[in-house]
Amino acid sequence: MLRKKIKDILNSTEYGSLVCIKGWVRSKRDSKNVAFLAINDGSIIHNIQAVVDTPNFPEDYLKDVQTGACVCITGSLVQSQGKGQSVEIQAKTIEIYGTADPETFPLQKKGHSLEFLREIAHLRPRTNTFGAILRMRHAMAFAVHKFFNDKGFVYVHTPIITGADCEGAGEMFRVTTMDLKKIPVADGQVDFSKDFFGKETSLTVSGQLNGELAAMALGEVYTFGPTFRAENSNTSRHLAEFWMIEPEVAFNELEDNMNLAEEFLKYLVKYALENCKDDLEFLNNLYDKELIQKLNFVVDNNFIRLTYTEGVEILKQSGHKFEYKVEWGTDLQSEHERYLVEKHFKKPVILTNYPKEIKAFYMKQDADGKTVRAMDVLFPGIGEIIGGSQREESYEKLLNRVRELKMNEKELWWYLDTRKFGTAPHAGFGLGFERLMLFVTGMSNIRDVIPFPRTPQNAEF
Ligand code: 4AD
Ligand code: MG
């Protein structure tokens, strides 16, 4: 018999029809001659109830149908008497695909802590929470592509293995096939010419530099791929492997860049509100009673836009005791960003025109020679969710900056070439996909919004 998804059956009114479902037992309740099974197949957060008249089955058969087991059930669809569901299945046959020993199945009981679930990341997709998060992750990824596709952007696949440190922060994971016990050396240095690519290579921290090359031909492009950062920060907002969405647009300036970022974020949040209702309600009830309200607030309100310099002034005059002192010229800490968003403006904030010393080499320099056309979008509960900028399109200025920072200009020849041949004003940004997921799910630890997190000392699953 053809299997039906529980999501479709729960909306069906074909009472009396014979149906077949396949899924995992979430719970089992026994009484004298009847057992109630709650079955979930991942298609929706809700379970379907299967009612089993135990005398119709061989003795002890139901003993193997425990929480965690995988089953195939056929039976007739009936209107439910119990509350909480509209239909249920009166089971006729139950085939057991896989048992789960109640003594050892880690999810036998409900209500495990998120910390414990991280230790069993191979099984946590079986919980309501992670089912909801993974379905929403899918919905958000789909919405990203839909947003850009509808606008005529071209999705460009930028490389994962690269020789360039885009952000210049030196937080790269090396990629090599060299024998670590016999590293080739020439003139006292590692001889990378003997390595697989004949040069030093790493996992990318950003697809931007390659994205820019494509934007200088296709106009409006974006990348959406994994990025890697070997920063040893064990925070609830950093991963060593995360996904980033990076649009890059020819002829856009900082203002256009801000408009695109704001429109994009609002679109994604609205998409979640409209398409993930059941999962959002679940997360709202269990983790953050104000989640849906917060999402609506972001959609309905304009983001506040101000310069870094103005932001620093507000922080200095706030009288608030910060752990890290605020001084013009230093990078803002998450506590500062969150003060502006959560306490001062109580709205998402876009900070612009940061000091050039704390931003990457490629950003367009302002006329004052001190600041650059950077923009960070700061969100409640998150801090920085987007980082971006207008890019320096002048060959001379960009080359000077590369030299000032003692970067390897020979290695960057291809990037510099775009400024030599038909250069154009352009701008782009990067949205951290998991930071977005934190916001739309209301979760508080970034390890809980990616299926298999990579963090320092942790690459188990
Ligand atoms: O601000 P970042 O470093 O900007 C760039 O990489 C630019 N090349 C983007 C561009 O202009 N095309 O990173 C962008 C975003 C951050 O705002 C944050 O949301 C996320 O990526 N991010 C991280 N997310 C999780 N874990 C980390 N370690 C992250 N580092 C950055
Ligand atoms: Mg940043």
Tab-separated table of C-alpha atoms and ligand atoms in Angstrom:
chain	number	residue	atom	x	y	z
A	1	MET	CA	0.000	0.000	0.000
A	2	LEU	CA	1.182	3.508	-0.795
A	3	ARG	CA	2.526	5.355	2.215
A	4	LYS	CA	0.969	8.684	3.070
A	5	LYS	CA	2.674	11.483	4.956
A	6	ILE	CA	1.242	12.269	8.361
A	7	LYS	CA	1.048	15.945	7.447
A	8	ASP	CA	-1.419	15.129	4.668
A	9	ILE	CA	-3.400	12.611	6.674
A	10	LEU	CA	-3.949	15.021	9.564
A	11	ASN	CA	-5.729	17.345	7.134
A	12	SER	CA	-7.752	14.585	5.505
A	13	THR	CA	-11.483	14.068	5.960
A	14	GLU	CA	-11.698	10.784	4.106
A	15	TYR	CA	-13.042	8.955	7.113
A	16	GLY	CA	-13.252	5.202	6.715
A	17	SER	CA	-10.555	5.049	4.028
A	18	LEU	CA	-7.645	2.681	4.440
A	19	VAL	CA	-4.287	4.441	4.910
A	20	CYS	CA	-0.671	3.460	5.434
A	21	ILE	CA	1.799	5.517	7.464
A	22	LYS	CA	5.462	4.958	8.281
A	23	GLY	CA	7.225	6.648	11.145
A	24	TRP	CA	8.753	6.530	14.602
A	25	VAL	CA	6.873	5.854	17.804
A	26	ARG	CA	6.997	8.937	19.993
A	27	SER	CA	5.029	7.460	22.867
A	28	LYS	CA	2.912	4.476	23.792
A	29	ARG	CA	0.064	4.365	26.263
A	30	ASP	CA	-1.405	0.986	27.272
A	31	SER	CA	-4.687	0.210	28.876
A	32	LYS	CA	-6.581	-3.050	29.192
A	33	ASN	CA	-7.383	-4.090	25.627
A	34	VAL	CA	-6.154	-1.081	23.766
A	35	ALA	CA	-2.873	0.718	23.149
A	36	PHE	CA	-2.399	4.251	21.862
A	37	LEU	CA	0.661	4.973	19.736
A	38	ALA	CA	1.789	8.483	18.832
A	39	ILE	CA	3.597	8.293	15.496
A	40	ASN	CA	5.748	10.990	13.882
A	41	ASP	CA	7.333	10.911	10.430
A	42	GLY	CA	8.984	14.329	10.367
A	43	SER	CA	6.579	15.807	7.825
A	44	ILE	CA	4.949	17.955	10.505
A	45	ILE	CA	5.464	18.613	14.200
A	46	HIS	CA	2.215	16.869	15.142
A	47	ASN	CA	1.912	13.122	15.702
A	48	ILE	CA	-0.886	10.949	14.505
A	49	GLN	CA	-2.483	8.621	16.994
A	50	ALA	CA	-2.837	4.955	16.118
A	51	VAL	CA	-5.368	3.058	18.189
A	52	VAL	CA	-4.510	-0.622	18.550
A	53	ASP	CA	-7.013	-3.173	19.795
A	54	THR	CA	-4.466	-5.469	21.361
A	55	PRO	CA	-6.546	-8.675	21.302
A	56	ASN	CA	-6.400	-8.486	17.469
A	57	PHE	CA	-2.612	-8.895	17.521
A	58	PRO	CA	-0.456	-11.884	18.552
A	59	GLU	CA	0.379	-11.986	22.213
A	60	ASP	CA	3.530	-9.970	23.074
A	61	TYR	CA	3.628	-8.460	19.550
A	62	LEU	CA	3.181	-4.936	20.923
A	63	LYS	CA	6.018	-5.470	23.361
A	64	ASP	CA	8.449	-4.558	20.600
A	65	VAL	CA	6.556	-1.430	19.624
A	66	GLN	CA	8.125	0.998	22.081
A	67	THR	CA	9.151	4.648	22.011
A	68	GLY	CA	11.787	5.078	19.319
A	69	ALA	CA	10.798	2.038	17.247
A	70	CYS	CA	10.108	2.482	13.544
A	71	VAL	CA	6.845	1.068	12.260
A	72	CYS	CA	4.584	0.811	9.262
A	73	ILE	CA	0.914	0.930	10.192
A	74	THR	CA	-2.102	0.396	8.007
A	75	GLY	CA	-5.607	1.016	9.212
A	76	SER	CA	-8.724	3.035	8.693
A	77	LEU	CA	-8.873	6.744	9.166
A	78	VAL	CA	-11.431	7.689	11.798
A	79	GLN	CA	-12.559	10.891	13.424
A	80	SER	CA	-10.859	11.159	16.767
A	81	GLN	CA	-12.771	11.066	20.033
A	82	GLY	CA	-9.839	12.386	22.046
A	83	LYS	CA	-8.942	16.031	22.218
A	84	GLY	CA	-5.898	17.499	20.492
A	85	GLN	CA	-6.344	15.713	17.187
A	86	SER	CA	-9.044	15.545	14.548
A	87	VAL	CA	-8.272	12.150	13.012
A	88	GLU	CA	-6.622	8.947	14.136
A	89	ILE	CA	-5.907	5.533	12.690
A	90	GLN	CA	-7.619	2.379	13.799
A	91	ALA	CA	-4.688	0.014	13.290
A	92	LYS	CA	-5.200	-3.202	11.287
A	93	THR	CA	-1.582	-4.204	10.641
A	94	ILE	CA	1.668	-3.126	12.247
A	95	GLU	CA	4.993	-4.006	10.679
A	96	ILE	CA	8.034	-3.333	12.818
A	97	TYR	CA	10.978	-1.998	10.815
A	98	GLY	CA	13.265	-1.424	13.772
A	99	THR	CA	12.918	-1.817	17.501
A	100	ALA	CA	14.368	0.488	20.174
A	101	ASP	CA	15.242	-1.031	23.514
A	102	PRO	CA	13.587	1.084	26.227
A	103	GLU	CA	16.524	0.307	28.540
A	104	THR	CA	19.075	1.969	26.266
A	105	PHE	CA	17.199	4.330	23.907
A	106	PRO	CA	18.387	7.794	25.058
A	107	LEU	CA	15.132	9.527	24.147
A	108	GLN	CA	12.910	7.136	26.045
A	109	LYS	CA	11.813	9.954	28.349
A	110	LYS	CA	10.758	13.444	27.335
A	111	GLY	CA	12.141	16.788	28.484
A	112	HIS	CA	15.883	16.378	28.009
A	113	SER	CA	18.058	19.473	28.312
A	114	LEU	CA	19.452	21.044	25.132
A	115	GLU	CA	22.943	20.397	26.519
A	116	PHE	CA	22.229	16.681	26.775
A	117	LEU	CA	20.745	16.614	23.286
A	118	ARG	CA	23.989	18.101	21.914
A	119	GLU	CA	25.758	15.000	23.179
A	120	ILE	CA	23.399	12.818	21.153
A	121	ALA	CA	23.301	14.946	18.004
A	122	HIS	CA	22.818	11.751	15.975
A	123	LEU	CA	19.408	11.232	17.582
A	124	ARG	CA	18.238	14.734	18.369
A	125	PRO	CA	16.471	15.186	14.996
A	126	ARG	CA	13.921	12.775	16.516
A	127	THR	CA	12.813	15.378	19.057
A	128	ASN	CA	10.025	17.882	18.448
A	129	THR	CA	12.439	20.763	18.973
A	130	PHE	CA	14.973	19.676	16.370
A	131	GLY	CA	12.308	18.564	13.938
A	132	ALA	CA	10.881	22.085	14.118
A	133	ILE	CA	14.306	23.706	13.765
A	134	LEU	CA	15.349	21.563	10.812
A	135	ARG	CA	12.098	22.167	8.961
A	136	MET	CA	12.493	25.890	9.565
A	137	ARG	CA	16.125	25.775	8.420
A	138	HIS	CA	14.939	24.270	5.188
A	139	ALA	CA	12.211	26.888	4.824
A	140	MET	CA	14.704	29.714	5.378
A	141	ALA	CA	17.202	28.294	2.875
A	142	PHE	CA	14.422	28.001	0.324
A	143	ALA	CA	13.274	31.568	1.047
A	144	VAL	CA	16.832	32.857	0.502
A	145	HIS	CA	16.889	31.394	-3.001
A	146	LYS	CA	13.348	32.543	-3.714
A	147	PHE	CA	14.093	36.110	-2.654
A	148	PHE	CA	17.105	36.416	-4.929
A	149	ASN	CA	15.622	34.444	-7.787
A	150	ASP	CA	12.531	36.674	-7.827
A	151	LYS	CA	14.830	39.689	-8.044
A	152	GLY	CA	16.859	38.241	-10.906
A	153	PHE	CA	20.060	37.578	-8.970
A	154	VAL	CA	22.362	34.806	-10.195
A	155	TYR	CA	23.452	32.148	-7.711
A	156	VAL	CA	27.210	31.759	-8.030
A	157	HIS	CA	29.104	28.837	-6.514
A	158	THR	CA	32.266	30.244	-5.008
A	159	PRO	CA	35.095	27.889	-4.052
A	160	ILE	CA	35.461	26.275	-0.653
A	161	ILE	CA	39.207	25.836	-1.004
A	162	THR	CA	41.021	29.120	-1.437
A	163	GLY	CA	44.399	30.826	-1.254
A	164	ALA	CA	42.984	34.167	-0.057
A	165	ASP	CA	42.107	35.324	3.452
A	166	CYS	CA	39.164	37.557	2.580
A	167	GLU	CA	38.608	39.012	6.020
A	168	GLY	CA	42.327	39.199	6.799
A	169	ALA	CA	41.795	37.934	10.307
A	170	GLY	CA	44.044	34.889	9.864
A	171	GLU	CA	41.432	32.487	11.184
A	172	MET	CA	41.782	29.922	8.445
A	173	PHE	CA	41.838	26.136	8.474
A	174	ARG	CA	44.677	24.872	6.344
A	175	VAL	CA	43.990	22.436	3.508
A	176	THR	CA	46.885	20.153	2.685
A	177	THR	CA	47.811	16.659	1.582
A	178	MET	CA	51.349	16.983	2.940
A	179	ASP	CA	52.602	14.283	5.255
A	180	LEU	CA	52.626	16.140	8.561
A	181	LYS	CA	55.536	14.017	9.758
A	182	LYS	CA	57.654	14.941	6.721
A	183	ILE	CA	56.834	18.522	5.837
A	184	PRO	CA	58.933	19.730	2.881
A	185	VAL	CA	61.118	22.675	3.774
A	186	ALA	CA	63.016	25.126	1.549
A	187	ASP	CA	65.102	27.993	2.973
A	188	GLY	CA	63.782	27.292	6.444
A	189	GLN	CA	60.143	27.748	5.294
A	190	VAL	CA	57.444	25.216	4.558
A	191	ASP	CA	57.658	24.524	0.837
A	192	PHE	CA	54.059	24.733	-0.280
A	193	SER	CA	55.062	24.305	-3.914
A	194	LYS	CA	55.235	20.603	-3.039
A	195	ASP	CA	51.689	20.604	-1.714
A	196	PHE	CA	48.629	19.481	-3.700
A	197	PHE	CA	47.804	22.887	-5.195
A	198	GLY	CA	51.398	24.048	-5.376
A	199	LYS	CA	50.569	26.845	-2.970
A	200	GLU	CA	49.288	27.429	0.528
A	201	THR	CA	45.521	26.848	0.670
A	202	SER	CA	42.756	27.004	3.255
A	203	LEU	CA	39.021	26.610	3.718
A	204	THR	CA	37.303	29.850	2.807
A	205	VAL	CA	36.124	32.365	5.431
A	206	SER	CA	33.878	34.088	2.868
A	207	GLY	CA	32.875	33.773	-0.770
A	208	GLN	CA	32.913	37.527	-1.249
A	209	LEU	CA	36.087	38.049	-3.292
A	210	ASN	CA	34.964	35.529	-5.904
A	211	GLY	CA	31.411	36.883	-5.673
A	212	GLU	CA	32.746	40.301	-6.626
A	213	LEU	CA	34.357	38.884	-9.757
A	214	ALA	CA	30.989	37.541	-10.880
A	215	ALA	CA	29.131	40.757	-9.969
A	216	MET	CA	31.480	42.642	-12.291
A	217	ALA	CA	29.927	40.729	-15.167
A	218	LEU	CA	26.475	39.531	-14.131
A	219	GLY	CA	25.492	42.583	-12.107
A	220	GLU	CA	23.549	40.987	-9.269
A	221	VAL	CA	24.799	37.760	-7.762
A	222	TYR	CA	24.811	35.890	-4.467
A	223	THR	CA	26.585	32.955	-2.933
A	224	PHE	CA	25.171	30.679	-0.254
A	225	GLY	CA	27.634	28.181	1.072
A	226	PRO	CA	29.625	26.892	4.002
A	227	THR	CA	32.364	29.079	5.463
A	228	PHE	CA	34.983	28.217	8.036
A	229	ARG	CA	36.643	30.168	10.801
A	230	ALA	CA	39.232	28.847	13.186
A	231	GLU	CA	38.507	31.448	15.826
A	232	ASN	CA	38.868	29.828	19.176
A	233	SER	CA	35.837	31.538	20.653
A	234	ASN	CA	33.534	29.250	22.515
A	235	THR	CA	30.516	31.525	22.501
A	236	SER	CA	26.844	30.870	21.883
A	237	ARG	CA	27.101	32.820	18.582
A	238	HIS	CA	30.184	31.389	16.899
A	239	LEU	CA	30.696	28.216	14.912
A	240	ALA	CA	33.874	27.003	13.233
A	241	GLU	CA	31.734	25.932	10.253
A	242	PHE	CA	28.729	28.042	9.367
A	243	TRP	CA	26.701	28.971	6.308
A	244	MET	CA	26.738	32.425	4.833
A	245	ILE	CA	24.594	34.190	2.245
A	246	GLU	CA	26.516	36.868	0.370
A	247	PRO	CA	24.864	39.064	-2.249
A	248	GLU	CA	27.101	41.321	-4.320
A	249	VAL	CA	25.616	44.039	-6.487
A	250	ALA	CA	27.230	46.159	-9.179
A	251	PHE	CA	26.357	49.891	-9.028
A	252	ASN	CA	25.008	49.662	-5.449
A	253	GLU	CA	26.322	52.096	-2.882
A	254	LEU	CA	26.130	51.907	0.891
A	255	GLU	CA	22.556	53.194	1.068
A	256	ASP	CA	21.334	50.644	-1.513
A	257	ASN	CA	23.202	47.959	0.379
A	258	MET	CA	21.375	48.851	3.600
A	259	ASN	CA	18.042	48.869	1.789
A	260	LEU	CA	18.702	45.429	0.322
A	261	ALA	CA	19.775	44.020	3.697
A	262	GLU	CA	16.697	45.357	5.455
A	263	GLU	CA	14.328	44.163	2.740
A	264	PHE	CA	16.015	40.734	2.734
A	265	LEU	CA	15.803	40.230	6.501
A	266	LYS	CA	12.173	41.336	6.624
A	267	TYR	CA	11.323	39.025	3.739
A	268	LEU	CA	12.905	36.036	5.496
A	269	VAL	CA	11.199	36.716	8.814
A	270	LYS	CA	7.844	37.233	7.093
A	271	TYR	CA	8.363	34.005	5.164
A	272	ALA	CA	8.892	32.161	8.450
A	273	LEU	CA	5.744	33.695	9.966
A	274	GLU	CA	3.667	32.717	6.956
A	275	ASN	CA	5.086	29.278	6.209
A	276	CYS	CA	6.264	27.796	9.504
A	277	LYS	CA	3.221	28.441	11.696
A	278	ASP	CA	3.072	25.087	13.515
A	279	ASP	CA	6.788	24.922	14.230
A	280	LEU	CA	6.895	28.567	15.324
A	281	GLU	CA	3.974	28.079	17.682
A	282	PHE	CA	5.710	25.093	19.218
A	283	LEU	CA	8.978	26.992	19.738
A	284	ASN	CA	7.099	30.033	20.976
A	285	ASN	CA	5.311	28.001	23.624
A	286	LEU	CA	8.324	26.021	24.754
A	287	TYR	CA	11.286	28.399	24.549
A	288	ASP	CA	10.339	32.022	24.096
A	289	LYS	CA	6.805	33.232	24.740
A	290	GLU	CA	7.536	36.452	22.843
A	291	LEU	CA	9.077	34.836	19.767
A	292	ILE	CA	6.234	35.420	17.301
A	293	GLN	CA	5.701	38.916	18.663
A	294	LYS	CA	9.413	39.691	18.121
A	295	LEU	CA	9.292	38.414	14.560
A	296	ASN	CA	6.257	40.553	13.776
A	297	PHE	CA	7.989	43.545	15.324
A	298	VAL	CA	10.956	43.211	12.969
A	299	VAL	CA	8.701	42.968	9.924
A	300	ASP	CA	6.654	46.009	10.956
A	301	ASN	CA	9.379	48.468	11.969
A	302	ASN	CA	12.099	50.331	10.149
A	303	PHE	CA	15.637	49.626	11.229
A	304	ILE	CA	17.482	52.524	12.863
A	305	ARG	CA	20.467	53.742	10.830
A	306	LEU	CA	23.359	55.631	12.368
A	307	THR	CA	27.122	55.859	12.136
A	308	TYR	CA	29.585	54.001	14.303
A	309	THR	CA	30.738	57.368	15.653
A	310	GLU	CA	27.190	58.253	16.730
A	311	GLY	CA	26.769	54.796	18.231
A	312	VAL	CA	29.942	55.144	20.283
A	313	GLU	CA	28.743	58.539	21.573
A	314	ILE	CA	25.445	57.006	22.723
A	315	LEU	CA	27.257	54.172	24.484
A	316	LYS	CA	29.696	56.523	26.223
A	317	GLN	CA	26.892	58.738	27.455
A	318	SER	CA	24.669	55.867	28.531
A	319	GLY	CA	26.182	55.689	32.009
A	320	HIS	CA	25.913	51.911	31.625
A	321	LYS	CA	28.710	49.805	33.125
A	322	PHE	CA	30.108	47.630	30.337
A	323	GLU	CA	32.597	44.846	30.850
A	324	TYR	CA	34.668	46.253	27.940
A	325	LYS	CA	35.245	49.998	27.746
A	326	VAL	CA	33.910	51.800	24.672
A	327	GLU	CA	36.463	53.954	22.844
A	328	TRP	CA	36.270	55.335	19.323
A	329	GLY	CA	38.481	53.094	17.214
A	330	THR	CA	37.865	49.808	19.023
A	331	ASP	CA	35.595	47.066	17.778
A	332	LEU	CA	32.226	46.936	19.482
A	333	GLN	CA	31.623	43.969	21.726
A	334	SER	CA	28.392	42.037	21.642
A	335	GLU	CA	27.345	43.749	24.936
A	336	HIS	CA	27.642	47.161	23.217
A	337	GLU	CA	25.733	46.090	20.141
A	338	ARG	CA	22.988	44.617	22.241
A	339	TYR	CA	22.769	47.718	24.431
A	340	LEU	CA	22.066	49.846	21.361
A	341	VAL	CA	19.478	47.445	19.996
A	342	GLU	CA	17.775	46.180	23.138
A	343	LYS	CA	18.051	49.086	25.591
A	344	HIS	CA	18.547	52.286	23.640
A	345	PHE	CA	16.618	52.020	20.361
A	346	LYS	CA	14.612	48.847	21.049
A	347	LYS	CA	14.750	48.184	17.298
A	348	PRO	CA	17.165	46.561	14.847
A	349	VAL	CA	20.054	48.917	14.120
A	350	ILE	CA	22.358	49.400	11.129
A	351	LEU	CA	25.691	50.912	12.144
A	352	THR	CA	27.782	52.414	9.349
A	353	ASN	CA	31.111	54.086	8.624
A	354	TYR	CA	33.374	52.201	11.004
A	355	PRO	CA	37.050	53.105	11.573
A	356	LYS	CA	39.077	51.554	8.782
A	357	GLU	CA	41.497	49.904	11.226
A	358	ILE	CA	38.861	47.484	12.510
A	359	LYS	CA	37.436	46.538	9.106
A	360	ALA	CA	38.663	44.523	6.140
A	361	PHE	CA	40.970	45.864	3.407
A	362	TYR	CA	38.386	45.886	0.612
A	363	MET	CA	35.984	48.456	2.066
A	364	LYS	CA	35.541	51.818	0.339
A	365	GLN	CA	37.348	54.580	2.145
A	366	ASP	CA	35.462	57.672	3.244
A	367	ALA	CA	36.732	61.129	2.320
A	368	ASP	CA	37.971	61.776	5.890
A	369	GLY	CA	40.549	59.006	5.507
A	370	LYS	CA	39.508	57.579	8.878
A	371	THR	CA	36.361	55.580	8.250
A	372	VAL	CA	35.102	53.157	5.622
A	373	ARG	CA	31.669	52.483	4.107
A	374	ALA	CA	30.975	49.479	6.290
A	375	MET	CA	27.610	48.434	7.660
A	376	ASP	CA	26.731	45.986	10.390
A	377	VAL	CA	23.121	45.023	11.008
A	378	LEU	CA	22.511	44.424	14.715
A	379	PHE	CA	19.571	42.359	15.954
A	380	PRO	CA	17.943	41.905	19.338
A	381	GLY	CA	19.256	38.901	21.223
A	382	ILE	CA	21.891	38.314	18.544
A	383	GLY	CA	24.124	41.341	18.026
A	384	GLU	CA	25.699	41.339	14.562
A	385	ILE	CA	23.610	39.343	12.088
A	386	ILE	CA	24.931	40.950	8.871
A	387	GLY	CA	28.295	42.466	8.024
A	388	GLY	CA	28.855	44.236	4.722
A	389	SER	CA	30.130	47.287	2.899
A	390	GLN	CA	30.485	49.274	-0.259
A	391	ARG	CA	33.720	48.075	-1.847
A	392	GLU	CA	36.734	50.170	-2.780
A	393	GLU	CA	36.571	50.430	-6.559
A	394	SER	CA	39.644	52.610	-7.047
A	395	TYR	CA	42.684	50.577	-8.089
A	396	GLU	CA	45.142	53.012	-6.497
A	397	LYS	CA	43.334	53.251	-3.171
A	398	LEU	CA	42.833	49.514	-2.934
A	399	LEU	CA	46.455	48.792	-3.791
A	400	ASN	CA	47.645	51.329	-1.220
A	401	ARG	CA	45.528	49.686	1.439
A	402	VAL	CA	46.830	46.227	0.517
A	403	ARG	CA	50.377	47.561	0.872
A	404	GLU	CA	49.649	49.410	4.123
A	405	LEU	CA	48.361	46.174	5.598
A	406	LYS	CA	51.383	44.302	4.235
A	407	MET	CA	49.123	41.846	2.465
A	408	ASN	CA	50.513	39.699	-0.313
A	409	GLU	CA	49.628	41.781	-3.375
A	410	LYS	CA	50.981	39.180	-5.796
A	411	GLU	CA	48.550	36.606	-4.461
A	412	LEU	CA	45.654	39.058	-4.908
A	413	TRP	CA	46.462	39.979	-8.518
A	414	TRP	CA	43.202	38.586	-9.844
A	415	TYR	CA	41.120	40.567	-7.335
A	416	LEU	CA	43.016	43.767	-8.069
A	417	ASP	CA	42.505	43.185	-11.803
A	418	THR	CA	38.754	43.868	-11.448
A	419	ARG	CA	39.687	47.444	-10.462
A	420	LYS	CA	41.930	47.741	-13.505
A	421	PHE	CA	39.453	46.562	-16.100
A	422	GLY	CA	36.041	48.195	-16.079
A	423	THR	CA	35.828	48.869	-12.380
A	424	ALA	CA	32.450	49.963	-10.994
A	425	PRO	CA	30.962	50.998	-7.692
A	426	HIS	CA	29.557	47.933	-5.964
A	427	ALA	CA	28.470	46.685	-2.574
A	428	GLY	CA	27.464	43.540	-0.770
A	429	PHE	CA	27.055	41.872	2.578
A	430	GLY	CA	27.133	38.555	4.381
A	431	LEU	CA	24.249	37.167	6.433
A	432	GLY	CA	25.242	34.466	8.896
A	433	PHE	CA	22.619	31.792	8.247
A	434	GLU	CA	22.818	30.353	11.768
A	435	ARG	CA	22.505	33.818	13.336
A	436	LEU	CA	19.322	34.219	11.293
A	437	MET	CA	18.190	30.793	12.515
A	438	LEU	CA	18.832	31.840	16.127
A	439	PHE	CA	16.570	34.813	15.601
A	440	VAL	CA	13.681	33.055	13.862
A	441	THR	CA	13.635	30.020	16.169
A	442	GLY	CA	14.196	31.908	19.433
A	443	MET	CA	16.931	29.463	20.414
A	444	SER	CA	19.796	30.905	22.408
A	445	ASN	CA	22.749	28.732	21.432
A	446	ILE	CA	24.027	28.556	17.860
A	447	ARG	CA	24.896	24.866	18.379
A	448	ASP	CA	21.165	24.188	18.443
A	449	VAL	CA	20.295	25.629	15.024
A	450	ILE	CA	22.675	23.599	12.852
A	451	PRO	CA	22.316	19.810	12.609
A	452	PHE	CA	25.923	18.934	13.423
A	453	PRO	CA	27.811	21.855	14.965
A	454	ARG	CA	31.546	22.309	14.556
A	455	THR	CA	33.092	24.158	17.487
A	456	PRO	CA	36.507	23.977	19.190
A	457	GLN	CA	37.099	20.419	20.449
A	458	ASN	CA	33.889	19.200	18.886
A	459	ALA	CA	33.493	17.400	15.550
A	460	GLU	CA	31.985	14.132	16.732
A	461	PHE	CA	28.995	13.492	14.545
B	1	4AD	O1	31.108	40.234	9.173
B	1	4AD	P1	31.695	39.081	8.421
B	1	4AD	O2	33.016	38.584	8.842
B	1	4AD	O3	31.693	39.550	6.895
B	1	4AD	C1	32.240	38.871	5.839
B	1	4AD	O4	32.713	37.768	5.876
B	1	4AD	C2	32.073	39.599	4.547
B	1	4AD	N1	33.030	39.026	3.602
B	1	4AD	C3	30.650	39.477	4.073
B	1	4AD	C4	30.399	40.216	2.794
B	1	4AD	O5	30.437	41.435	2.791
B	1	4AD	N2	30.145	39.503	1.721
B	1	4AD	O6	30.674	37.862	8.454
B	1	4AD	C5	29.355	38.006	7.975
B	1	4AD	C6	28.359	37.402	8.938
B	1	4AD	C7	28.360	38.006	10.328
B	1	4AD	O7	27.608	39.207	10.374
B	1	4AD	C8	27.737	36.902	11.151
B	1	4AD	O8	26.324	36.906	11.006
B	1	4AD	C9	28.269	35.657	10.470
B	1	4AD	O9	28.666	36.028	9.167
B	1	4AD	N3	29.413	35.087	11.179
B	1	4AD	C10	29.371	33.961	11.911
B	1	4AD	N4	28.358	33.122	12.189
B	1	4AD	C11	28.633	32.048	12.949
B	1	4AD	N5	29.850	31.754	13.434
B	1	4AD	C12	30.911	32.558	13.171
B	1	4AD	N6	32.119	32.239	13.633
B	1	4AD	C13	30.684	33.720	12.380
B	1	4AD	N7	31.481	34.712	11.916
B	1	4AD	C14	30.689	35.516	11.187
B	2	MG	MG	31.552	41.348	10.840
